[in-house]
Amino acid sequence: MIEILKNKMTPESILTSGFGVEREGLRVTKQGKLAMTPHPPIFGDKLKNPYITTDFSESQIELVTPVFFSVDETYDFLEALTDIVIGEIGTNNELFWPYSMPCHIPDDKQIPIATYQGEEGKEPRQYRERLMAKYGGKRQLISGIHYNFSFSDDFLITIWQELGSRESFKAFKDRIYLKVLRNYLRYRWLLIYLMGCTPGLHNSYIEECLQCMGDCGNETFLSPGGTSARNGNCSGYKNEIDLYPDYRSIESYIKSINAFVERGDISEAKELYAQIRLKPRDYRNTLDSLARDGVQYLEIRTIDLNVFDKCGIAKIDLEFLNVFMLFLLLEGEEFFDTWQQEALINEVTVAERGLEPDLELLDHRHWTLKTAWAEDILEKVAEINKYLNLEQDQCIKEMQSRVRQPETTYAYRLKLLMQENGCLDANLKIAKDYKRQSDADHYRLKGFENWEMSTQVLIKEALTRGIKVIPMDAADNIVRLEKNGRREYVKQATKTSVDNYITPLLMENKVVTKKILQENGLPVPNGEEFFSFVEAKKKLIKYVGRNVVIKPKSTNFGLGISIFDQGGTLDELLKGARIAFEQDNTILIEDYLPGLEYRFLTMGDEVVAVLHRRPANVVGDGVSSIQQLIDKKNQHPYRGDGQTSPLKKIVLDDQSLMYLNKQGLTSQSIPKSNEMIFLRGNSNISTGGDSIDFTQKMHPYFSEIALKAVRAFGAKFCGIDIILEDYCNPDSSFGIIELNFNPMIVMHAYPFEGQELRLGYNILKTIGLVE
């Protein structure tokens, strides 16, 4: 088979498999106690949110990634979900417990079993009540990683065709997955050693389990050589008796599961605790679907949460698992009656004693040193990697290092931390560190960093609320959103089906915009348009010394705008005209309106945000030059380049240098301490301006003016720029200078000063995907 892969497939296609991760975890208080609050309502119906749901307990969150075909995409999406959960539960002063074994937990009667809505929710609730009665609640709080894996269809079809098999593709596929499953059971002990991360327990866990470990104080019990209490006989979650399904064929497997149910060993197929599961197309009818449709993928359930990675599993471990699954496919098999019993002995032995230096395991009914056997397996993996040019050397070397140096394993490292600080404090510190990391980067959505920020805001809100997100085109920022069978396409966050086609066409033409506003009794600045630089040169003379603004007729983001709030010479006006003509073949010159500029953001029939955009500026310290102050201000975490950050870096271009020159300044001038120096006349965020939230401060009269302007165009999403002298006084003079059909929302969501706003919700509400 390996020759087929070598000669018929590229290394990239060999490694292109289907990956998905389910990550369980407990919500805890800042004191490390189980959170008794309900599952956060923002995540919606637990049975319908495809990304964030519960497991056994109301206090136990489960994150589910879609299927991706690269490790990077899978990990990034898992990190996005992890950050969302950390952020949401953080608003309730809760933390995401990073450890597989439970935190400080109460007695079974106080553990809140997950609740569900409606008739559909009765069965999952009753199932959990049966588990509580049979196994107890404390074991049910054990959390872990479920790794879902499938070979690509191209991969399997290539092998099937090259082998010339007469069996159907479904039968061939089932046979492949059964072989991988059987070999996984044989070699699962290795993953328990390499990725085990549960060396101890908090003393609120089950008493008889604590007796299997040593009391090291600090309410902590540790296993001296153990790697994974979660997978051990003593502390882990297992069926009441050891069950060994028949994995020779799908038919024999189904027959054995039915026999377990008939004997009363388990109530249904999903109650079978297994280190690896055959997963069907229809999870509601597992056995029937396996018989009818065949195996769709494998679910590996061995892996502990890795407390040393925010996501619960390291990317390098996911990379190794991919190569390891290939090894399981290519490795031969030897059958004997007790092979499953032998595999279980090895599992428990490594889980409870894996760090012991001279540990021996059963290899085909013969005792062998664990370390030597692990080295041999990893050498085989390395040979496959080299022969097929897979270039996965780094992850394989990392695993070899963990075998040769047990002190580098997760279990050993965590054991040291728990010895020093106790189970509770060690894991609480880690949880708090991850919260700080997430909070510091909360405006950026992992895996979507290359999407413009407003779209990231929308995607994050959709994921949080269980609305399915299908990226369509990252370059154009187009996504498809799905909920309850309904589809909505969105471009750049606010270009949606709810706005008419003509609306943006009207707004992008500033002359037409002014005419429509005037027809509706709304004040706009006076001015005229020029169609060529020659025409401008002839007519600009009459504007010399007047306070004016020169700008392109159709542009966004403040490009090409020059403001002369102190008047300008003819040469300065001509330079402003040249800059404007670089952006459009028609330009406008308008009266400059005194006051401050405010952006009103409307969605649907309401103003959802208001902010003041302060032009790019620096505040002097009496020592630094303007350029040095700019460099320092540009270090703010919100400031970046392009459309992927809430604020933009300040750049001294021709317009800003001209603006400084009007003030008698240069880039090397040193402002006085606390003196604010403006670098531009226009206040756009895209040219380095500051966003200052005024949503709660703005007088409602002006919000009504903004809504009146929007209604004149029939727009559902709009940004209205109004110049106001006094935002508190409805009698203040004002003028509307611009309407924007595709308003940037990120500056409202993450302002430089003021309250952050959750505008992704308003978008979803406006397009009818949430109430």
Tab-separated table of C-alpha atoms in Angstrom, residues 34-429:
chain	number	residue	atom	x	y	z
A	34	LEU	CA	-17.660	24.437	39.737
A	35	ALA	CA	-19.797	27.254	38.337
A	36	MET	CA	-23.415	26.580	39.226
A	37	THR	CA	-24.794	29.143	36.787
A	38	PRO	CA	-26.754	28.047	33.704
A	39	HIS	CA	-25.084	27.547	30.346
A	40	PRO	CA	-24.604	31.108	29.004
A	41	PRO	CA	-27.816	32.035	27.166
A	42	ILE	CA	-25.888	33.896	24.452
A	43	PHE	CA	-24.832	30.497	23.070
A	44	GLY	CA	-28.484	29.745	22.360
A	45	ASP	CA	-30.211	26.381	22.134
A	46	LYS	CA	-27.694	23.685	23.137
A	47	LEU	CA	-29.098	21.260	20.579
A	48	LYS	CA	-28.807	23.736	17.706
A	49	ASN	CA	-25.531	25.576	18.212
A	50	PRO	CA	-23.078	23.639	16.007
A	51	TYR	CA	-20.013	25.132	17.684
A	52	ILE	CA	-20.637	25.704	21.403
A	53	THR	CA	-22.843	23.397	23.437
A	54	THR	CA	-22.799	21.377	26.674
A	55	ASP	CA	-21.813	17.832	27.524
A	56	PHE	CA	-23.103	16.106	30.665
A	57	SER	CA	-23.425	19.075	32.978
A	58	GLU	CA	-24.890	22.527	32.621
A	59	SER	CA	-21.457	23.669	33.822
A	60	GLN	CA	-19.569	21.742	31.134
A	61	ILE	CA	-18.996	23.456	27.803
A	62	GLU	CA	-18.173	21.558	24.633
A	63	LEU	CA	-16.545	23.230	21.628
A	64	VAL	CA	-16.930	21.614	18.217
A	65	THR	CA	-14.970	22.580	15.115
A	66	PRO	CA	-16.272	21.855	11.625
A	67	VAL	CA	-14.309	19.441	9.471
A	68	PHE	CA	-11.217	21.034	7.954
A	69	PHE	CA	-8.607	19.550	5.677
A	70	SER	CA	-5.533	21.003	7.323
A	71	VAL	CA	-4.210	21.016	10.864
A	72	ASP	CA	-3.691	24.788	10.778
A	73	GLU	CA	-7.323	25.529	9.928
A	74	THR	CA	-8.574	23.127	12.582
A	75	TYR	CA	-6.376	24.576	15.296
A	76	ASP	CA	-7.145	28.186	14.367
A	77	PHE	CA	-10.889	27.591	14.477
A	78	LEU	CA	-10.590	25.821	17.825
A	79	GLU	CA	-8.639	28.795	19.145
A	80	ALA	CA	-11.345	31.161	17.898
A	81	LEU	CA	-14.023	29.175	19.751
A	82	THR	CA	-11.834	28.981	22.860
A	83	ASP	CA	-11.354	32.753	22.888
A	84	ILE	CA	-15.089	33.294	22.421
A	85	VAL	CA	-15.913	31.058	25.395
A	86	ILE	CA	-13.229	32.588	27.617
A	87	GLY	CA	-14.540	36.051	26.774
A	88	GLU	CA	-18.233	35.263	27.240
A	89	ILE	CA	-17.962	33.412	30.542
A	90	GLY	CA	-15.490	36.060	31.702
A	91	THR	CA	-18.327	38.584	31.751
A	92	ASN	CA	-19.777	36.446	34.563
A	93	ASN	CA	-16.403	36.312	36.374
A	94	GLU	CA	-15.927	32.687	35.364
A	95	LEU	CA	-12.890	30.892	33.975
A	96	PHE	CA	-12.469	28.017	31.525
A	97	TRP	CA	-10.923	25.176	33.561
A	98	PRO	CA	-7.910	23.895	31.565
A	99	TYR	CA	-7.571	20.486	33.263
A	100	SER	CA	-9.315	17.245	32.271
A	101	MET	CA	-10.008	16.163	35.847
A	102	PRO	CA	-12.602	18.225	37.713
A	103	CYS	CA	-12.031	21.358	39.760
A	104	HIS	CA	-13.425	21.768	43.268
A	105	ILE	CA	-16.745	19.971	42.818
A	106	PRO	CA	-19.778	19.415	45.069
A	107	ASP	CA	-21.598	16.182	45.836
A	108	ASP	CA	-23.480	14.472	43.025
A	109	LYS	CA	-26.842	15.895	44.076
A	110	GLN	CA	-25.571	19.433	43.545
A	111	ILE	CA	-23.968	18.867	40.130
A	112	PRO	CA	-26.310	20.517	37.598
A	113	ILE	CA	-27.238	18.133	34.787
A	114	ALA	CA	-27.592	19.818	31.398
A	115	THR	CA	-31.099	21.046	30.593
A	116	TYR	CA	-32.631	21.264	27.126
A	117	GLN	CA	-35.565	22.953	25.453
A	118	GLY	CA	-38.796	21.414	24.190
A	119	GLU	CA	-39.736	17.862	23.283
A	120	GLU	CA	-36.463	17.363	21.468
A	121	GLY	CA	-34.601	18.012	24.712
A	122	LYS	CA	-36.305	15.343	26.793
A	123	GLU	CA	-34.293	12.380	25.542
A	124	PRO	CA	-30.816	13.920	26.056
A	125	ARG	CA	-31.859	15.019	29.542
A	126	GLN	CA	-33.167	11.558	30.452
A	127	TYR	CA	-30.020	9.938	29.069
A	128	ARG	CA	-27.871	12.105	31.334
A	129	GLU	CA	-30.058	11.323	34.325
A	130	ARG	CA	-29.472	7.609	33.677
A	131	LEU	CA	-25.720	8.204	33.496
A	132	MET	CA	-25.832	10.115	36.783
A	133	ALA	CA	-27.643	7.241	38.494
A	134	LYS	CA	-25.322	4.594	37.028
A	135	TYR	CA	-21.875	6.199	37.149
A	136	GLY	CA	-22.245	9.188	39.453
A	137	GLY	CA	-21.870	12.844	38.563
A	138	LYS	CA	-18.227	13.376	39.453
A	139	ARG	CA	-16.912	11.027	36.774
A	140	GLN	CA	-19.184	12.696	34.241
A	141	LEU	CA	-17.344	15.985	34.805
A	142	ILE	CA	-14.118	14.555	33.405
A	143	SER	CA	-13.298	16.474	30.215
A	144	GLY	CA	-11.039	15.793	27.273
A	145	ILE	CA	-10.301	16.135	23.598
A	146	HIS	CA	-12.150	14.132	20.955
A	147	TYR	CA	-10.135	14.022	17.742
A	148	ASN	CA	-12.203	13.263	14.644
A	149	PHE	CA	-10.290	11.914	11.678
A	150	SER	CA	-11.112	10.759	8.163
A	151	PHE	CA	-8.944	9.999	5.169
A	152	SER	CA	-9.869	12.090	2.149
A	153	ASP	CA	-12.041	10.402	-0.470
A	154	ASP	CA	-9.297	10.992	-3.055
A	155	PHE	CA	-6.860	9.176	-0.797
A	156	LEU	CA	-9.135	6.154	-0.306
A	157	ILE	CA	-10.341	5.994	-3.909
A	158	THR	CA	-6.763	6.030	-5.195
A	159	ILE	CA	-5.824	3.054	-3.005
A	160	TRP	CA	-9.065	1.209	-3.805
A	161	GLN	CA	-8.585	1.608	-7.537
A	162	GLU	CA	-4.883	0.780	-7.528
A	163	LEU	CA	-5.437	-2.374	-5.496
A	164	GLY	CA	-8.033	-3.482	-8.026
A	165	SER	CA	-10.331	-4.626	-5.278
A	166	ARG	CA	-13.605	-6.243	-6.333
A	167	GLU	CA	-15.401	-5.152	-3.185
A	168	SER	CA	-17.529	-2.020	-3.197
A	169	PHE	CA	-15.939	1.256	-2.212
A	170	LYS	CA	-18.132	1.335	0.924
A	171	ALA	CA	-16.934	-2.121	1.963
A	172	PHE	CA	-13.309	-1.185	1.233
A	173	LYS	CA	-13.633	2.041	3.199
A	174	ASP	CA	-15.144	0.203	6.177
A	175	ARG	CA	-12.327	-2.324	6.088
A	176	ILE	CA	-9.701	0.439	6.063
A	177	TYR	CA	-11.226	2.218	9.038
A	178	LEU	CA	-11.632	-1.024	10.995
A	179	LYS	CA	-7.964	-1.819	10.504
A	180	VAL	CA	-6.934	1.646	11.671
A	181	LEU	CA	-9.252	1.303	14.671
A	182	ARG	CA	-7.833	-2.086	15.670
A	183	ASN	CA	-4.278	-0.830	15.423
A	184	TYR	CA	-5.212	2.271	17.351
A	185	LEU	CA	-6.451	0.108	20.207
A	186	ARG	CA	-3.143	-1.785	20.145
A	187	TYR	CA	-1.008	1.346	20.213
A	188	ARG	CA	-3.165	3.816	22.130
A	189	TRP	CA	-0.916	3.460	25.149
A	190	LEU	CA	1.705	5.496	23.295
A	191	LEU	CA	-0.618	8.512	22.981
A	192	ILE	CA	-1.484	8.228	26.665
A	193	TYR	CA	2.212	8.542	27.434
A	194	LEU	CA	2.941	11.286	24.894
A	195	MET	CA	-0.159	13.418	25.527
A	196	GLY	CA	-1.347	12.358	28.975
A	197	CYS	CA	-1.811	15.377	31.232
A	198	THR	CA	-3.728	14.290	34.334
A	199	PRO	CA	-1.224	13.254	37.018
A	200	GLY	CA	-3.467	14.022	39.983
A	201	LEU	CA	-6.799	14.919	41.540
A	202	HIS	CA	-8.368	17.559	43.709
A	203	ASN	CA	-9.523	16.147	47.023
A	204	SER	CA	-13.189	16.863	46.228
A	205	TYR	CA	-13.107	13.984	43.729
A	206	ILE	CA	-14.319	10.438	44.484
A	207	GLU	CA	-12.876	9.154	47.762
A	208	GLU	CA	-11.895	5.662	46.541
A	209	CYS	CA	-10.059	7.258	43.599
A	210	LEU	CA	-8.079	9.486	45.949
A	211	GLN	CA	-6.956	6.388	47.835
A	212	CYS	CA	-5.182	5.177	44.682
A	213	MET	CA	-2.888	8.194	44.828
A	214	GLY	CA	-0.612	9.878	47.321
A	215	ASP	CA	-1.700	12.881	49.392
A	216	CYS	CA	0.774	15.693	48.721
A	217	GLY	CA	-1.095	18.395	50.656
A	218	ASN	CA	-2.783	21.498	49.206
A	219	GLU	CA	-5.981	19.449	48.733
A	220	THR	CA	-4.093	17.513	46.054
A	221	PHE	CA	-3.504	13.817	45.404
A	222	LEU	CA	-0.832	12.758	42.909
A	223	SER	CA	0.229	9.550	41.210
A	224	PRO	CA	4.051	9.377	41.403
A	225	GLY	CA	4.470	7.800	37.971
A	226	GLY	CA	1.055	8.333	36.460
A	227	THR	CA	0.436	10.159	33.195
A	228	SER	CA	-3.342	10.110	32.831
A	229	ALA	CA	-5.741	9.606	35.725
A	230	ARG	CA	-8.491	10.214	33.171
A	231	ASN	CA	-7.550	6.972	31.376
A	232	GLY	CA	-6.717	4.923	34.466
A	233	ASN	CA	-8.865	2.216	36.015
A	234	CYS	CA	-8.980	3.950	39.338
A	235	SER	CA	-10.079	7.472	38.459
A	236	GLY	CA	-11.234	7.439	34.849
A	237	TYR	CA	-14.691	7.177	33.379
A	238	LYS	CA	-15.342	3.663	32.124
A	239	ASN	CA	-18.174	1.198	31.730
A	240	GLU	CA	-19.044	-0.851	34.797
A	241	ILE	CA	-17.425	-3.914	33.225
A	242	ASP	CA	-14.825	-4.188	30.471
A	243	LEU	CA	-16.536	-4.631	27.102
A	244	TYR	CA	-14.790	-5.864	23.969
A	245	PRO	CA	-16.750	-5.269	20.753
A	246	ASP	CA	-16.075	-7.469	17.745
A	247	TYR	CA	-14.171	-5.261	15.291
A	248	ARG	CA	-13.645	-7.816	12.513
A	249	SER	CA	-16.422	-6.298	10.383
A	250	ILE	CA	-19.203	-3.754	10.605
A	251	GLU	CA	-21.724	-6.570	10.865
A	252	SER	CA	-19.935	-8.269	13.743
A	253	TYR	CA	-19.446	-4.943	15.496
A	254	ILE	CA	-23.166	-4.120	15.312
A	255	LYS	CA	-24.056	-7.610	16.520
A	256	SER	CA	-21.761	-7.308	19.551
A	257	ILE	CA	-23.110	-3.874	20.515
A	258	ASN	CA	-26.671	-5.152	20.328
A	259	ALA	CA	-25.676	-8.045	22.572
A	260	PHE	CA	-24.280	-5.612	25.173
A	261	VAL	CA	-27.562	-3.690	25.123
A	262	GLU	CA	-29.649	-6.855	25.404
A	263	ARG	CA	-27.611	-8.000	28.426
A	264	GLY	CA	-28.101	-4.612	30.068
A	265	ASP	CA	-24.390	-3.741	30.083
A	266	ILE	CA	-25.179	-0.465	28.320
A	267	SER	CA	-28.464	1.232	27.477
A	268	GLU	CA	-27.548	2.142	23.892
A	269	ALA	CA	-24.581	2.266	21.536
A	270	LYS	CA	-23.348	5.706	22.602
A	271	GLU	CA	-23.004	4.566	26.233
A	272	LEU	CA	-20.127	2.281	25.239
A	273	TYR	CA	-16.982	3.904	26.618
A	274	ALA	CA	-14.373	3.392	23.940
A	275	GLN	CA	-10.999	4.937	23.272
A	276	ILE	CA	-11.965	5.144	19.608
A	277	ARG	CA	-15.368	5.037	17.928
A	278	LEU	CA	-16.708	4.303	14.467
A	279	LYS	CA	-18.805	7.318	13.541
A	280	PRO	CA	-21.816	7.149	11.212
A	281	ARG	CA	-23.418	9.643	8.876
A	282	ASP	CA	-26.595	9.774	11.002
A	283	TYR	CA	-25.621	10.093	14.657
A	284	ARG	CA	-29.266	9.696	15.735
A	285	ASN	CA	-29.359	6.099	14.463
A	286	THR	CA	-25.771	5.004	14.935
A	287	LEU	CA	-25.930	1.288	14.210
A	288	ASP	CA	-28.461	1.496	11.377
A	289	SER	CA	-26.448	4.249	9.723
A	290	LEU	CA	-23.184	2.296	10.020
A	291	ALA	CA	-24.837	-0.676	8.342
A	292	ARG	CA	-26.448	1.414	5.623
A	293	ASP	CA	-23.894	4.175	4.964
A	294	GLY	CA	-20.666	2.772	6.343
A	295	VAL	CA	-18.038	4.448	8.500
A	296	GLN	CA	-17.691	8.192	7.905
A	297	TYR	CA	-14.835	8.929	10.280
A	298	LEU	CA	-13.100	7.808	13.472
A	299	GLU	CA	-13.422	9.560	16.823
A	300	ILE	CA	-10.391	9.272	19.107
A	301	ARG	CA	-11.249	9.857	22.763
A	302	THR	CA	-7.927	9.093	24.467
A	303	ILE	CA	-6.449	12.581	24.620
A	304	ASP	CA	-6.349	14.584	27.847
A	305	LEU	CA	-6.713	18.335	27.824
A	306	ASN	CA	-3.231	19.801	27.520
A	307	VAL	CA	-3.110	22.512	30.174
A	308	PHE	CA	-0.034	23.989	28.496
A	309	ASP	CA	-2.040	25.036	25.444
A	310	LYS	CA	-4.970	27.451	25.560
A	311	CYS	CA	-6.921	25.279	23.126
A	312	GLY	CA	-6.456	22.098	25.148
A	313	ILE	CA	-4.360	20.471	22.450
A	314	ALA	CA	-1.127	21.673	20.863
A	315	LYS	CA	-0.831	22.105	17.121
A	316	ILE	CA	2.264	19.902	17.077
A	317	ASP	CA	0.244	17.085	18.650
A	318	LEU	CA	-2.410	17.428	15.944
A	319	GLU	CA	0.340	17.229	13.334
A	320	PHE	CA	1.698	14.048	14.904
A	321	LEU	CA	-1.754	12.475	15.111
A	322	ASN	CA	-2.110	12.927	11.361
A	323	VAL	CA	1.097	10.975	10.674
A	324	PHE	CA	0.277	8.461	13.404
A	325	MET	CA	-3.030	7.602	11.704
A	326	LEU	CA	-1.071	6.877	8.523
A	327	PHE	CA	1.214	4.558	10.494
A	328	LEU	CA	-1.829	2.707	11.871
A	329	LEU	CA	-3.068	2.192	8.315
A	330	LEU	CA	0.247	0.840	7.042
A	331	GLU	CA	1.261	-1.228	10.078
A	332	GLY	CA	0.580	-4.947	9.951
A	333	GLU	CA	-1.614	-6.859	12.376
A	334	GLU	CA	-1.286	-10.009	14.446
A	335	PHE	CA	-4.477	-11.508	15.820
A	336	PHE	CA	-4.871	-13.621	18.942
A	337	ASP	CA	-7.826	-14.177	21.237
A	338	THR	CA	-6.862	-11.694	23.926
A	339	TRP	CA	-5.446	-8.842	21.874
A	340	GLN	CA	-8.033	-6.370	23.168
A	341	GLN	CA	-7.459	-7.402	26.777
A	342	GLU	CA	-3.716	-6.935	26.257
A	343	ALA	CA	-4.278	-3.487	24.792
A	344	LEU	CA	-6.424	-2.506	27.789
A	345	ILE	CA	-3.738	-3.688	30.209
A	346	ASN	CA	-1.203	-1.484	28.431
A	347	GLU	CA	-3.599	1.475	28.464
A	348	VAL	CA	-4.140	1.276	32.210
A	349	THR	CA	-0.491	0.528	32.961
A	350	VAL	CA	0.762	3.612	31.112
A	351	ALA	CA	-2.033	5.794	32.481
A	352	GLU	CA	-1.203	4.855	36.076
A	353	ARG	CA	2.557	4.182	35.876
A	354	GLY	CA	3.746	5.552	32.529
A	355	LEU	CA	6.578	7.679	33.940
A	356	GLU	CA	8.279	4.773	35.687
A	357	PRO	CA	11.692	4.302	33.981
A	358	ASP	CA	11.692	0.489	33.682
A	359	LEU	CA	8.032	-0.012	32.928
A	360	GLU	CA	7.183	-3.095	30.864
A	361	LEU	CA	4.178	-3.627	28.596
A	362	LEU	CA	2.660	-6.581	26.800
A	363	ASP	CA	3.631	-6.808	23.128
A	364	HIS	CA	1.965	-9.807	21.494
A	365	ARG	CA	1.879	-11.653	24.836
A	366	HIS	CA	5.503	-10.863	25.627
A	367	TRP	CA	6.737	-8.305	28.128
A	368	THR	CA	8.860	-5.535	26.638
A	369	LEU	CA	10.282	-2.262	27.889
A	370	LYS	CA	7.905	0.601	27.259
A	371	THR	CA	10.697	2.962	26.208
A	372	ALA	CA	12.197	0.540	23.676
A	373	TRP	CA	8.797	-0.217	22.178
A	374	ALA	CA	7.920	3.480	21.960
A	375	GLU	CA	11.240	4.198	20.223
A	376	ASP	CA	10.546	1.397	17.747
A	377	ILE	CA	7.072	2.710	16.885
A	378	LEU	CA	8.300	6.264	16.433
A	379	GLU	CA	11.153	5.035	14.243
A	380	LYS	CA	8.596	3.366	11.987
A	381	VAL	CA	6.634	6.616	11.843
A	382	ALA	CA	9.855	8.451	10.963
A	383	GLU	CA	10.612	5.961	8.174
A	384	ILE	CA	7.140	6.484	6.665
A	385	ASN	CA	7.627	10.229	6.902
A	386	LYS	CA	11.000	10.046	5.135
A	387	TYR	CA	9.949	7.561	2.447
A	388	LEU	CA	6.862	9.565	1.494
A	389	ASN	CA	8.601	12.975	1.795
A	390	LEU	CA	5.966	14.202	4.242
A	391	GLU	CA	8.309	16.669	5.965
A	392	GLN	CA	6.814	16.076	9.402
A	393	ASP	CA	10.192	15.745	11.095
A	394	GLN	CA	9.523	18.341	13.781
A	395	CYS	CA	6.494	16.682	15.353
A	396	ILE	CA	8.133	13.227	15.232
A	397	LYS	CA	11.313	14.513	16.880
A	398	GLU	CA	9.202	16.169	19.550
A	399	MET	CA	7.565	12.819	20.382
A	400	GLN	CA	10.930	11.048	20.398
A	401	SER	CA	12.172	13.664	22.835
A	402	ARG	CA	9.234	13.003	25.178
A	403	VAL	CA	10.077	9.296	25.132
A	404	ARG	CA	13.785	9.839	25.810
A	405	GLN	CA	13.232	12.636	28.321
A	406	PRO	CA	10.137	11.901	30.431
A	407	GLU	CA	10.583	15.210	32.239
A	408	THR	CA	9.432	16.961	29.029
A	409	THR	CA	6.045	15.212	29.012
A	410	TYR	CA	2.940	17.182	29.910
A	411	ALA	CA	2.168	14.888	32.836
A	412	TYR	CA	5.593	15.321	34.415
A	413	ARG	CA	5.625	19.099	33.978
A	414	LEU	CA	2.138	19.480	35.432
A	415	LYS	CA	2.949	17.158	38.334
A	416	LEU	CA	5.761	19.535	39.366
A	417	LEU	CA	3.399	22.519	39.247
A	418	MET	CA	0.768	20.679	41.282
A	419	GLN	CA	3.329	19.554	43.847
A	420	GLU	CA	4.370	23.160	44.325
A	421	ASN	CA	1.016	24.929	44.152
A	422	GLY	CA	-1.667	22.279	44.504
A	423	CYS	CA	-4.154	21.096	41.892
A	424	LEU	CA	-6.494	24.047	42.291
A	425	ASP	CA	-4.043	26.936	42.323
A	426	ALA	CA	-1.807	25.494	39.587
A	427	ASN	CA	-4.692	25.163	37.144
A	428	LEU	CA	-6.355	28.416	38.213
A	429	LYS	CA	-3.160	30.299	37.442
